[in-house]
Amino acid sequence: TLSSPSLLKVLGEETKTEKDPMVFPYRMVELGCKGYGLPEGEDVLPGGRLFKCDDPTANAFLARVARYLAYSLDGGILGPRLGLKDLMEWIPTPRSREKIDEVVSFLLHIRPKDLAKPFLNKQIRLLLPDPNLFYQNTFNDKVMQSLIELEWIEKAITIDEPEGEEGGTAGGGDAQRGKHSGRNLSVGYAKFLSRLLVAVDASINLKASICRKLSETPNAPDHFGELCPALLKSQSHSSVYLRVNATFALINMCADHDFVKNKLMSEGILATIIRNMTSSDDDLTRYTLVLLTHLSKNVATLSKMKGQVTNDLLMLLEKTPALESKYLLLAELASVIGQFCNSDELWKDMVQHPTAPVEKLKAFHTPGDYGKLSSKVMYALRMFCDRHDTEPQASKEYVAPIIPNIIKNLEAMRRLAEEKAKDKEVLVFDNDTLDNAANCILLLSTLCKSAKVMSDYFGSPKAHEALDVLNQMQQTNLGKLDSTRDRLSNLIKHIQDAQAFRLPAISASA
């Protein structure tokens, strides 16, 4: 049943084949039992399906045989040329599939922790009704991880169609298991994964693999009620690696689902977020900030954010150095802070905080930096100053000194696009540059609502440079973007007015 039968030649011509592959492990156990001096015949049945021996030593030996065979089959003998994947890629007949499933179940070896009890080679879906499956049983951890990544367990659990007819096809495993593609979770599989996530005997690597699986599954949020407790427990685990993967899974599950955000808040996720946000691991901190950004986009959850979250955010901003290795973290931090400005209460708390976050954000915006950090910093600054009830330390006039840097960055972005465009009639920014340029225009439009800013920065001959750059921006795809097209035109008009010494500020509705 191997996808590449030529592998048998690599093993040698003397390699024996057997119609019933389950003969081998029990034969090995029979020989082992002779060595231990255990009785033969009634306890050890060569080729049998039920190993009835109640001797803990013999049962432990059977489990050891399963681990050895799993290691040998999954890369132990021929490395990448032979693995569990090869065993499942070619399934000629339904009978072959039954044999392979029996072998795989043996290698997985879910058995009672009490070694006095025998191992029963049951199909995985027959074990699902037991809510204490992973509390009372052990299993081969590495095989479990491989089978989850290969979607074998998912297909075994969700199978609901009759056996296919005789006849082989490449990839017949999927065709004969029904129409399940392994892309969506069933209720049974969601329960199985949630139990594994909280299983004491499951390794960190296995749990992290499950989290990655959930991150890639489109309908995982549909089963969030089942998965939520397990994911929250993983997110507060002592292993940073598991916490990173659990947080990433939560990010993908709550991104477009308010009911997931509400559930997380009701389960008290803020305490875990505060703990992970102050971690010394940059990846964990960054993903936690992304999760916090998603949660704060929901008005109901934003209103529940406590002062402690705000304080920890601003202290993190204060302590994080402006090193290139920290840029991604700082970008997410600026994004969260900007999102928090949607709440009047949180905005006021941040403006009055002794760390002076607006001044800190201004320091992060420098000429020549038009990456993600610059874009998110401009977004945060705009959210701080685009208000009627402003404070002196978050006013448009206070933020305005970065205008020359914004103009320089727009010009640098235009030149970069021009070098790449060559003969194209319209300069096209890539997505990251377009996002950055759009934030430049939105921030400039906000700042220019102040007559003083217009007078100080655009009411002199020096403003010709800014006007030239903005006119050139209209010739790029930025000038055709819905969110910036009208603002850019309006901004150019008001700068022209300022240069003519009429100096009107852009109206608040512009």
Short mmCIF file of C-alpha atoms in Angstrom, two decimals:
data_model
loop_
_atom_site.label_atom_id
_atom_site.label_comp_id
_atom_site.label_asym_id
_atom_site.label_seq_id
_atom_site.Cartn_x
_atom_site.Cartn_y
_atom_site.Cartn_z
CA THR A 1 0.00 0.00 0.00
CA LEU A 2 3.03 2.31 -0.08
CA SER A 3 2.81 5.29 -2.46
CA SER A 4 6.25 4.22 -3.73
CA PRO A 5 6.56 0.39 -3.80
CA SER A 6 10.18 0.77 -4.93
CA LEU A 7 11.01 1.54 -1.28
CA LEU A 8 10.92 -2.21 -0.65
CA LYS A 9 13.97 -2.59 -2.91
CA VAL A 10 15.82 -0.05 -0.80
CA LEU A 11 15.16 -2.21 2.26
CA GLY A 12 16.62 -5.25 0.53
CA GLU A 13 15.32 -8.26 -1.37
CA GLU A 14 15.29 -10.34 1.84
CA THR A 15 12.60 -8.08 3.31
CA LYS A 16 9.53 -10.16 4.04
CA THR A 17 6.01 -8.96 3.33
CA GLU A 18 2.87 -9.97 5.18
CA LYS A 19 -0.75 -9.75 4.18
CA ASP A 20 -1.69 -8.93 7.75
CA PRO A 21 0.78 -6.31 9.03
CA MET A 22 -0.54 -6.62 12.59
CA VAL A 23 1.14 -10.02 12.85
CA PHE A 24 4.53 -8.34 13.33
CA PRO A 25 3.98 -6.36 16.53
CA TYR A 26 2.26 -9.25 18.29
CA ARG A 27 4.98 -11.62 17.14
CA MET A 28 7.54 -9.26 18.63
CA VAL A 29 5.55 -9.21 21.88
CA GLU A 30 5.30 -13.01 21.89
CA LEU A 31 9.09 -13.24 21.64
CA GLY A 32 9.42 -10.60 24.30
CA CYS A 33 7.05 -12.44 26.63
CA LYS A 34 9.12 -15.58 26.27
CA GLY A 35 12.10 -13.57 27.40
CA TYR A 36 10.14 -12.32 30.42
CA GLY A 37 8.99 -15.86 31.18
CA LEU A 38 5.33 -15.01 30.76
CA PRO A 39 2.80 -17.74 29.85
CA GLU A 40 2.12 -18.25 26.16
CA GLY A 41 -1.01 -19.25 24.34
CA GLU A 42 -3.98 -17.88 26.28
CA ASP A 43 -2.34 -14.51 27.01
CA VAL A 44 -0.39 -13.86 23.82
CA LEU A 45 -2.20 -14.45 20.55
CA PRO A 46 0.18 -14.02 17.57
CA GLY A 47 -1.64 -12.06 14.91
CA GLY A 48 -4.60 -11.57 17.23
CA ARG A 49 -6.55 -8.38 17.54
CA LEU A 50 -6.92 -8.49 21.32
CA PHE A 51 -3.90 -8.60 23.56
CA LYS A 52 -5.42 -9.99 26.77
CA CYS A 53 -2.32 -10.21 28.91
CA ASP A 54 -2.92 -8.54 32.28
CA ASP A 55 0.76 -8.41 33.15
CA PRO A 56 1.90 -4.75 33.37
CA THR A 57 5.36 -5.62 32.06
CA ALA A 58 3.99 -7.26 28.91
CA ASN A 59 1.60 -4.37 28.29
CA ALA A 60 4.43 -1.89 28.74
CA PHE A 61 6.47 -3.91 26.25
CA LEU A 62 3.60 -3.78 23.72
CA ALA A 63 3.46 0.01 24.08
CA ARG A 64 7.21 0.15 23.58
CA VAL A 65 6.89 -1.93 20.41
CA ALA A 66 4.28 0.55 19.11
CA ARG A 67 6.64 3.48 19.77
CA TYR A 68 9.55 1.67 18.10
CA LEU A 69 7.51 0.81 15.00
CA ALA A 70 6.16 4.36 14.81
CA TYR A 71 9.69 5.75 14.95
CA SER A 72 10.89 3.27 12.29
CA LEU A 73 8.01 4.02 9.96
CA ASP A 74 8.00 7.79 10.36
CA GLY A 75 11.53 8.56 9.17
CA GLY A 76 13.51 6.24 11.43
CA ILE A 77 14.51 3.79 8.69
CA LEU A 78 14.71 5.76 5.45
CA GLY A 79 14.50 9.33 6.69
CA PRO A 80 12.28 11.57 4.52
CA ARG A 81 11.79 8.79 1.96
CA LEU A 82 9.42 6.89 4.24
CA GLY A 83 6.94 8.38 6.69
CA LEU A 84 3.36 8.13 7.84
CA LYS A 85 2.37 10.35 4.92
CA ASP A 86 3.57 7.69 2.46
CA LEU A 87 1.43 5.11 4.22
CA MET A 88 -1.72 7.16 3.63
CA GLU A 89 -1.23 8.59 0.15
CA TRP A 90 -2.13 5.44 -1.76
CA ILE A 91 -5.07 3.34 -0.58
CA PRO A 92 -6.13 0.93 -3.38
CA THR A 93 -9.21 -0.64 -1.76
CA PRO A 94 -11.53 -0.22 1.23
CA ARG A 95 -10.00 -3.38 2.71
CA SER A 96 -6.54 -1.84 2.42
CA ARG A 97 -7.81 1.21 4.20
CA GLU A 98 -9.13 -0.88 7.06
CA LYS A 99 -5.71 -2.51 7.45
CA ILE A 100 -3.89 0.81 7.34
CA ASP A 101 -6.30 2.35 9.85
CA GLU A 102 -5.70 -0.60 12.15
CA VAL A 103 -1.93 -0.15 11.87
CA VAL A 104 -2.17 3.60 12.46
CA SER A 105 -4.41 3.10 15.49
CA PHE A 106 -1.89 0.64 16.91
CA LEU A 107 0.96 3.10 16.39
CA LEU A 108 -1.10 5.84 18.05
CA HIS A 109 -1.65 3.36 20.87
CA ILE A 110 -4.31 4.96 23.03
CA ARG A 111 -4.34 2.67 26.07
CA PRO A 112 -5.28 2.87 29.78
CA LYS A 113 -2.68 4.37 32.12
CA ASP A 114 -3.23 1.32 34.29
CA LEU A 115 -0.82 -1.16 32.68
CA ALA A 116 -2.69 -4.07 34.22
CA LYS A 117 -5.45 -3.38 31.69
CA PRO A 118 -5.02 -4.63 28.11
CA PHE A 119 -4.64 -2.47 25.00
CA LEU A 120 -7.75 -2.56 22.77
CA ASN A 121 -7.12 -1.47 19.19
CA LYS A 122 -10.31 0.55 18.64
CA GLN A 123 -11.10 3.04 15.91
CA ILE A 124 -10.52 6.60 17.08
CA ARG A 125 -14.14 7.68 16.57
CA LEU A 126 -15.32 4.92 18.89
CA LEU A 127 -13.25 6.45 21.68
CA LEU A 128 -14.78 9.94 21.34
CA PRO A 129 -17.82 9.46 23.62
CA ASP A 130 -15.49 9.05 26.62
CA PRO A 131 -15.11 12.56 28.19
CA ASN A 132 -12.14 11.32 30.25
CA LEU A 133 -10.33 9.86 27.25
CA PHE A 134 -7.06 11.72 27.85
CA TYR A 135 -7.27 11.65 31.64
CA GLN A 136 -7.42 7.88 31.91
CA ASN A 137 -5.36 6.93 28.84
CA THR A 138 -1.92 7.52 27.39
CA PHE A 139 -0.94 7.74 23.71
CA ASN A 140 2.04 8.13 21.38
CA ASP A 141 2.47 11.90 21.36
CA LYS A 142 4.56 12.21 18.18
CA VAL A 143 2.21 9.99 16.21
CA MET A 144 -0.76 12.04 17.43
CA GLN A 145 0.88 15.26 16.20
CA SER A 146 1.69 13.73 12.80
CA LEU A 147 -1.85 12.40 12.37
CA ILE A 148 -3.38 15.79 13.22
CA GLU A 149 -1.09 17.57 10.74
CA LEU A 150 -1.86 14.94 8.08
CA GLU A 151 -5.61 15.30 8.86
CA TRP A 152 -5.96 11.55 9.39
CA ILE A 153 -7.73 11.90 12.74
CA GLU A 154 -10.02 14.60 11.38
CA LYS A 155 -11.09 12.35 8.51
CA ALA A 156 -11.45 9.32 10.81
CA ILE A 157 -13.73 11.27 13.14
CA THR A 158 -15.84 13.00 10.50
CA ILE A 159 -16.36 10.00 8.22
CA ASP A 160 -20.09 9.56 7.69
CA GLU A 161 -20.46 7.95 4.27
CA PRO A 162 -20.47 4.25 3.32
CA GLU A 163 -17.38 2.49 2.09
CA GLY A 164 -16.33 3.07 -1.51
CA GLU A 165 -16.30 0.38 -4.13
CA GLU A 166 -13.29 -1.75 -4.91
CA GLY A 167 -10.72 -0.12 -7.15
CA GLY A 168 -7.72 2.08 -6.57
CA THR A 169 -7.08 5.75 -7.22
CA ALA A 170 -4.26 8.00 -6.24
CA GLY A 171 -5.20 9.81 -3.06
CA GLY A 172 -8.01 7.28 -2.62
CA GLY A 173 -7.96 7.87 1.12
CA ASP A 174 -9.79 11.17 0.80
CA ALA A 175 -12.15 9.95 -1.91
CA GLN A 176 -13.22 6.88 0.08
CA ARG A 177 -13.62 8.74 3.35
CA GLY A 178 -16.37 10.93 2.01
CA LYS A 179 -16.46 14.53 0.97
CA HIS A 180 -14.56 15.93 3.97
CA SER A 181 -11.56 17.92 2.89
CA GLY A 182 -10.17 18.57 6.35
CA ARG A 183 -10.68 22.33 5.95
CA ASN A 184 -13.61 22.70 8.37
CA LEU A 185 -14.05 21.43 11.90
CA SER A 186 -16.85 19.07 12.84
CA VAL A 187 -18.35 19.20 16.33
CA GLY A 188 -16.71 15.88 17.22
CA TYR A 189 -13.28 16.97 16.03
CA ALA A 190 -13.55 20.29 17.89
CA LYS A 191 -14.27 18.38 21.11
CA PHE A 192 -11.36 16.05 20.42
CA LEU A 193 -8.92 18.93 19.92
CA SER A 194 -10.14 20.83 22.97
CA ARG A 195 -9.60 17.73 25.14
CA LEU A 196 -6.11 17.30 23.74
CA LEU A 197 -5.25 20.93 24.49
CA VAL A 198 -5.90 20.40 28.20
CA ALA A 199 -4.50 16.85 28.39
CA VAL A 200 -1.71 16.58 30.95
CA ASP A 201 0.19 14.01 28.89
CA ALA A 202 0.08 16.03 25.64
CA SER A 203 3.41 17.69 24.80
CA ILE A 204 3.93 21.39 24.18
CA ASN A 205 4.71 20.67 20.51
CA LEU A 206 1.45 18.76 20.08
CA LYS A 207 -0.62 21.52 21.67
CA ALA A 208 1.14 24.18 19.60
CA SER A 209 0.40 22.14 16.46
CA ILE A 210 -3.30 22.07 17.39
CA CYS A 211 -3.27 25.86 17.83
CA ARG A 212 -1.74 26.28 14.37
CA LYS A 213 -4.38 23.95 12.96
CA LEU A 214 -7.14 26.08 14.49
CA SER A 215 -5.51 29.23 13.10
CA GLU A 216 -5.82 27.84 9.57
CA THR A 217 -9.39 26.55 9.91
CA PRO A 218 -12.05 28.92 8.51
CA ASN A 219 -14.96 27.75 10.65
CA ALA A 220 -13.09 27.34 13.95
CA PRO A 221 -15.03 30.29 15.47
CA ASP A 222 -18.25 28.29 14.97
CA HIS A 223 -17.03 25.96 17.71
CA PHE A 224 -15.55 28.63 19.96
CA GLY A 225 -17.79 27.68 22.86
CA GLU A 226 -16.10 24.29 22.89
CA LEU A 227 -12.58 25.54 22.18
CA CYS A 228 -12.48 28.71 24.29
CA PRO A 229 -11.62 27.20 27.72
CA ALA A 230 -8.85 25.06 26.23
CA LEU A 231 -7.31 27.95 24.27
CA LEU A 232 -7.42 30.28 27.28
CA LYS A 233 -5.69 27.63 29.37
CA SER A 234 -3.01 27.27 26.69
CA GLN A 235 -2.60 31.05 26.52
CA SER A 236 -1.75 31.14 30.23
CA HIS A 237 0.59 28.11 30.10
CA SER A 238 4.13 28.34 31.46
CA SER A 239 5.55 27.63 27.97
CA VAL A 240 6.08 30.85 25.98
CA TYR A 241 6.06 28.83 22.74
CA LEU A 242 2.57 27.49 23.46
CA ARG A 243 1.30 30.89 24.60
CA VAL A 244 2.47 32.45 21.30
CA ASN A 245 0.65 29.81 19.23
CA ALA A 246 -2.52 29.98 21.36
CA THR A 247 -2.57 33.78 21.06
CA PHE A 248 -2.14 33.55 17.29
CA ALA A 249 -5.11 31.15 17.12
CA LEU A 250 -7.25 33.58 19.13
CA ILE A 251 -6.24 36.45 16.82
CA ASN A 252 -7.52 34.61 13.75
CA MET A 253 -10.69 33.42 15.47
CA CYS A 254 -11.77 36.82 16.84
CA ALA A 255 -10.71 39.01 13.90
CA ASP A 256 -14.17 39.18 12.29
CA HIS A 257 -16.37 37.73 15.02
CA ASP A 258 -17.76 39.98 17.74
CA PHE A 259 -19.28 37.04 19.62
CA VAL A 260 -15.78 35.60 20.04
CA LYS A 261 -14.51 38.93 21.40
CA ASN A 262 -17.42 39.14 23.84
CA LYS A 263 -16.82 35.57 24.99
CA LEU A 264 -13.12 36.25 25.59
CA MET A 265 -13.90 39.36 27.62
CA SER A 266 -16.50 37.52 29.69
CA GLU A 267 -13.92 34.83 30.45
CA GLY A 268 -11.54 37.44 31.89
CA ILE A 269 -8.90 37.41 29.17
CA LEU A 270 -7.63 40.87 30.18
CA ALA A 271 -5.64 39.45 33.10
CA THR A 272 -3.84 37.06 30.73
CA ILE A 273 -3.29 39.84 28.17
CA ILE A 274 -1.64 42.06 30.78
CA ARG A 275 0.64 39.23 31.86
CA ASN A 276 1.63 38.26 28.30
CA MET A 277 1.98 41.88 27.15
CA THR A 278 4.73 42.45 29.70
CA SER A 279 6.59 39.27 28.74
CA SER A 280 10.29 39.42 27.87
CA ASP A 281 9.53 37.52 24.63
CA ASP A 282 8.97 39.97 21.77
CA ASP A 283 6.84 37.59 19.70
CA LEU A 284 4.46 36.92 22.60
CA THR A 285 4.21 40.63 23.37
CA ARG A 286 3.59 41.53 19.72
CA TYR A 287 0.90 38.90 19.14
CA THR A 288 -0.77 39.88 22.42
CA LEU A 289 -0.89 43.49 21.19
CA VAL A 290 -2.45 42.35 17.90
CA LEU A 291 -5.08 40.42 19.89
CA LEU A 292 -5.74 43.50 22.03
CA THR A 293 -6.17 45.61 18.87
CA HIS A 294 -8.83 43.21 17.57
CA LEU A 295 -10.64 43.19 20.90
CA SER A 296 -10.64 46.99 21.11
CA LYS A 297 -12.34 47.31 17.70
CA ASN A 298 -15.54 46.14 19.38
CA VAL A 299 -17.27 49.06 21.15
CA ALA A 300 -18.63 46.81 23.91
CA THR A 301 -15.23 45.30 24.70
CA LEU A 302 -13.41 48.65 24.41
CA SER A 303 -15.63 50.06 27.15
CA LYS A 304 -14.48 47.26 29.46
CA MET A 305 -10.78 48.02 29.12
CA LYS A 306 -9.45 48.96 32.53
CA GLY A 307 -6.98 51.61 33.57
CA GLN A 308 -4.38 48.93 34.32
CA VAL A 309 -4.30 47.93 30.64
CA THR A 310 -3.75 51.55 29.62
CA ASN A 311 -1.01 52.04 32.19
CA ASP A 312 0.83 48.88 31.10
CA LEU A 313 0.54 49.89 27.44
CA LEU A 314 2.09 53.29 28.03
CA MET A 315 4.80 51.90 30.31
CA LEU A 316 5.66 49.42 27.54
CA LEU A 317 5.87 52.35 25.09
CA GLU A 318 8.14 54.17 27.51
CA LYS A 319 10.50 51.23 28.07
CA THR A 320 10.76 49.89 24.49
CA PRO A 321 13.81 51.28 22.66
CA ALA A 322 13.55 52.48 19.06
CA LEU A 323 15.72 49.66 17.73
CA GLU A 324 15.07 48.11 14.34
CA SER A 325 14.54 44.73 16.01
CA LYS A 326 11.68 46.30 17.99
CA TYR A 327 9.95 48.06 15.07
CA LEU A 328 7.22 45.44 14.56
CA LEU A 329 6.44 45.39 18.27
CA LEU A 330 6.32 49.20 18.42
CA ALA A 331 4.06 49.29 15.34
CA GLU A 332 1.49 47.04 17.04
CA LEU A 333 1.82 49.07 20.23
CA ALA A 334 1.07 52.30 18.34
CA SER A 335 -1.89 50.58 16.67
CA VAL A 336 -3.42 49.59 20.03
CA ILE A 337 -2.88 53.06 21.47
CA GLY A 338 -4.56 54.63 18.45
CA GLN A 339 -7.48 52.23 18.78
CA PHE A 340 -7.87 53.10 22.46
CA CYS A 341 -8.31 56.76 21.50
CA ASN A 342 -11.82 55.85 20.27
CA SER A 343 -12.85 55.81 23.93
CA ASP A 344 -13.07 59.28 25.52
CA GLU A 345 -12.19 57.88 28.92
CA LEU A 346 -9.16 55.93 27.72
CA TRP A 347 -8.03 58.86 25.54
CA LYS A 348 -8.07 61.19 28.54
CA ASP A 349 -6.21 58.65 30.70
CA MET A 350 -3.47 58.34 28.08
CA VAL A 351 -3.12 62.08 27.39
CA GLN A 352 -2.73 62.79 31.11
CA HIS A 353 -0.34 59.90 31.72
CA PRO A 354 3.08 61.01 33.01
CA THR A 355 4.92 59.11 30.24
CA ALA A 356 3.72 61.71 27.65
CA PRO A 357 2.81 59.17 24.93
CA VAL A 358 2.26 61.78 22.17
CA GLU A 359 5.80 63.09 22.59
CA LYS A 360 7.13 59.53 22.55
CA LEU A 361 5.22 58.73 19.36
CA LYS A 362 6.50 61.89 17.67
CA ALA A 363 10.05 60.75 18.40
CA PHE A 364 9.41 57.48 16.55
CA HIS A 365 8.52 59.33 13.32
CA THR A 366 11.77 60.16 11.55
CA PRO A 367 12.72 61.11 7.95
CA GLY A 368 13.45 58.12 5.75
CA ASP A 369 11.29 55.75 7.79
CA TYR A 370 8.19 54.86 5.84
CA GLY A 371 7.65 51.33 7.04
CA LYS A 372 4.90 49.85 9.19
CA LEU A 373 6.06 51.63 12.35
CA SER A 374 5.83 55.05 10.72
CA SER A 375 2.37 54.25 9.37
CA LYS A 376 1.00 53.13 12.74
CA VAL A 377 2.60 56.07 14.55
CA MET A 378 0.82 58.52 12.23
CA TYR A 379 -2.45 56.68 12.79
CA ALA A 380 -2.02 56.95 16.58
CA LEU A 381 -1.08 60.65 16.40
CA ARG A 382 -4.11 61.38 14.24
CA MET A 383 -6.38 59.61 16.72
CA PHE A 384 -4.89 61.65 19.56
CA CYS A 385 -5.33 65.10 18.00
CA ASP A 386 -8.43 64.70 15.79
CA ARG A 387 -10.85 65.77 18.53
CA HIS A 388 -12.87 68.81 19.59
CA ASP A 389 -12.09 68.48 23.33
CA THR A 390 -8.35 68.37 22.86
CA GLU A 391 -5.62 68.79 25.46
CA PRO A 392 -2.49 70.96 24.97
CA GLN A 393 -0.21 67.89 24.98
CA ALA A 394 -2.33 66.25 22.27
CA SER A 395 -3.32 69.23 20.15
CA LYS A 396 -2.84 69.62 16.41
CA GLU A 397 -0.31 72.38 17.06
CA TYR A 398 1.64 70.07 19.38
CA VAL A 399 1.86 67.32 16.74
CA ALA A 400 2.49 69.68 13.78
CA PRO A 401 6.33 69.82 14.04
CA ILE A 402 6.51 66.40 12.32
CA ILE A 403 4.95 67.88 9.12
CA PRO A 404 8.35 68.44 7.41
CA ASN A 405 9.23 64.78 8.05
CA ILE A 406 5.90 63.67 6.59
CA ILE A 407 6.54 65.67 3.39
CA LYS A 408 10.06 64.23 3.09
CA ASN A 409 8.75 60.70 3.50
CA LEU A 410 6.04 61.22 0.87
CA GLU A 411 8.69 62.44 -1.56
CA ALA A 412 10.91 59.44 -0.77
CA MET A 413 8.00 57.06 -1.33
CA ARG A 414 7.21 58.71 -4.66
CA ARG A 415 10.82 58.39 -5.84
CA LEU A 416 10.91 54.74 -4.82
CA ALA A 417 7.71 54.05 -6.76
CA GLU A 418 9.09 55.96 -9.74
CA GLU A 419 12.22 53.78 -9.83
CA LYS A 420 10.10 50.63 -9.86
CA ALA A 421 7.50 51.93 -12.32
CA LYS A 422 9.85 52.92 -15.19
CA ASP A 423 7.50 53.23 -18.20
CA LYS A 424 4.17 53.02 -16.35
CA GLU A 425 1.87 56.01 -16.78
CA VAL A 426 0.54 55.82 -13.19
CA LEU A 427 2.90 55.29 -10.27
CA VAL A 428 1.73 52.37 -8.16
CA PHE A 429 2.62 52.00 -4.50
CA ASP A 430 2.78 48.51 -3.03
CA ASN A 431 0.32 47.77 -0.23
CA ASP A 432 2.63 48.70 2.66
CA THR A 433 3.76 51.95 1.03
CA LEU A 434 0.19 52.80 0.05
CA ASP A 435 -0.97 52.30 3.64
CA ASN A 436 1.85 54.52 4.89
CA ALA A 437 1.18 57.25 2.32
CA ALA A 438 -2.55 57.15 3.10
CA ASN A 439 -1.83 57.69 6.80
CA CYS A 440 0.43 60.61 5.84
CA ILE A 441 -2.44 62.29 3.97
CA LEU A 442 -4.99 61.56 6.69
CA LEU A 443 -2.72 63.01 9.38
CA LEU A 444 -1.89 66.10 7.28
CA SER A 445 -5.61 66.66 6.66
CA THR A 446 -6.26 66.46 10.39
CA LEU A 447 -3.44 68.83 11.32
CA CYS A 448 -4.50 71.35 8.70
CA LYS A 449 -7.86 71.80 10.40
CA SER A 450 -5.92 74.23 12.61
CA ALA A 451 -5.52 77.76 11.17
CA LYS A 452 -2.30 78.19 13.14
CA VAL A 453 -0.80 75.05 11.61
CA MET A 454 -1.79 76.24 8.13
CA SER A 455 -0.19 79.61 8.78
CA ASP A 456 3.01 78.26 10.34
CA TYR A 457 3.72 75.45 7.87
CA PHE A 458 1.93 76.26 4.61
CA GLY A 459 1.61 80.04 4.55
CA SER A 460 5.14 80.78 3.34
CA PRO A 461 7.05 80.25 0.08
CA LYS A 462 8.59 77.15 1.66
CA ALA A 463 5.22 75.45 1.24
CA HIS A 464 5.88 75.12 -2.54
CA GLU A 465 7.84 71.93 -1.83
CA ALA A 466 4.90 70.38 0.03
CA LEU A 467 2.50 71.43 -2.70
CA ASP A 468 4.67 69.89 -5.42
CA VAL A 469 4.88 66.60 -3.51
CA LEU A 470 1.12 66.46 -2.92
CA ASN A 471 0.38 67.25 -6.58
CA GLN A 472 2.67 64.37 -7.57
CA MET A 473 0.82 62.11 -5.13
CA GLN A 474 -2.34 62.68 -7.14
CA GLN A 475 -0.67 60.93 -10.07
CA THR A 476 -0.22 57.73 -8.05
CA ASN A 477 -2.79 55.13 -7.00
CA LEU A 478 -3.01 57.10 -3.73
CA GLY A 479 -4.91 59.76 -5.64
CA LYS A 480 -7.50 57.18 -6.69
CA LEU A 481 -8.01 55.59 -3.26
CA ASP A 482 -11.49 56.25 -1.84
CA SER A 483 -10.19 57.07 1.64
CA THR A 484 -7.64 59.63 0.42
CA ARG A 485 -8.72 60.94 -3.00
CA ASP A 486 -11.02 63.73 -1.77
CA ARG A 487 -8.86 64.54 1.24
CA LEU A 488 -5.80 64.92 -0.95
CA SER A 489 -7.60 67.26 -3.35
CA ASN A 490 -9.00 69.28 -0.47
CA LEU A 491 -5.59 69.48 1.19
CA ILE A 492 -3.95 70.81 -2.00
CA LYS A 493 -6.68 73.43 -2.41
CA HIS A 494 -6.26 74.73 1.14
CA ILE A 495 -2.47 74.88 0.88
CA GLN A 496 -2.88 76.92 -2.30
CA ASP A 497 -5.20 79.22 -0.38
CA ALA A 498 -2.68 79.48 2.44
CA GLN A 499 0.04 80.50 0.01
CA ALA A 500 -2.25 83.22 -1.26
CA PHE A 501 -2.40 84.46 2.39
CA ARG A 502 -6.07 83.67 2.82
CA LEU A 503 -5.12 81.01 5.38
CA PRO A 504 -8.45 79.24 6.04
CA ALA A 505 -8.26 76.03 8.04
CA ILE A 506 -9.73 72.85 6.58
CA SER A 507 -13.26 72.42 7.89
CA ALA A 508 -13.89 69.60 10.34
CA SER A 509 -16.07 67.83 7.77
CA ALA A 510 -13.31 67.69 5.16
#
